[in-house]
């Protein structure tokens, strides 16, 4: 049996005991998994699917579905928090960390301090690279032991659980590194450029 590592970075700071201490201000606990999307759910075509890392216009690495799933896989159990005020605790995910992708691309470090995540349908969101390194983020392909459903972002979505869940972009197809931070889809429409749920950074100015 293959031992799948659990990345330390996903756990962050030690949280106080008690469920309420795990729910950020303004959030409420749910036990289902609400589905919220800006557009229609894409139909995945795994035969043509690729995930690409780029530095601006320069391609650093690209993987087919088979190649992506052959990379080292990481499992995590994390809480997630949606900007629409729901939180879900103890969710289980599996996928490939950005650290693993950089290593697979032959890189010792990220080439720039910011990143834009690109997705099917033209959706984008921006995340500082430091918020994705050290095991703090992954491209997730499995949820609760099963392949990720398309309605929840399958075949692959970003998972950055310490930020509001819109940053965990569905249907991810690539990451582009950038020297300067730029707003993505929702950020251009007034959502916060960073999105820390513990600081209630929902909208510009929060």
Tab-separated table of C-alpha atoms in Angstrom, residues 53-58 60 110-118 124-130 132 167 175-184 187-188 193:
chain	number	residue	atom	x	y	z
A	53	UNK	CA	1.867	25.916	-15.380
A	54	UNK	CA	3.075	29.111	-17.039
A	55	UNK	CA	5.319	32.052	-16.240
A	56	UNK	CA	3.526	34.794	-18.132
A	57	UNK	CA	3.435	33.477	-21.715
A	58	UNK	CA	6.177	30.897	-21.099
A	60	UNK	CA	6.717	25.666	-17.582
A	110	UNK	CA	7.881	29.682	-8.110
A	111	UNK	CA	9.080	32.190	-10.738
A	112	UNK	CA	6.887	35.074	-9.511
A	113	UNK	CA	5.053	36.120	-6.314
A	114	UNK	CA	1.476	36.066	-7.647
A	115	UNK	CA	-0.660	33.632	-9.581
A	116	UNK	CA	-3.817	33.650	-11.673
A	117	UNK	CA	-5.785	30.421	-11.764
A	118	UNK	CA	-7.461	29.769	-15.116
A	124	UNK	CA	-10.106	33.277	-13.210
A	125	UNK	CA	-9.093	34.077	-9.652
A	126	UNK	CA	-5.884	35.493	-8.214
A	127	UNK	CA	-3.953	34.081	-5.237
A	128	UNK	CA	-0.557	35.095	-3.805
A	129	UNK	CA	1.933	32.307	-4.407
A	130	UNK	CA	2.940	32.213	-0.732
A	132	UNK	CA	-0.237	28.093	-2.162
A	167	UNK	CA	-10.593	31.290	-4.430
A	175	UNK	CA	-1.868	28.486	-13.151
A	176	UNK	CA	-0.093	31.526	-14.585
A	177	UNK	CA	2.577	33.159	-12.414
A	178	UNK	CA	2.685	36.979	-12.412
A	179	UNK	CA	5.022	39.653	-11.111
A	180	UNK	CA	2.127	41.936	-10.101
A	181	UNK	CA	-1.169	41.020	-8.445
A	182	UNK	CA	-4.201	41.332	-10.722
A	183	UNK	CA	-7.901	40.817	-9.943
A	184	UNK	CA	-9.668	37.759	-11.319
A	187	UNK	CA	-12.417	40.379	-7.802
A	188	UNK	CA	-13.120	42.641	-10.795
A	193	UNK	CA	-8.574	40.917	-3.683
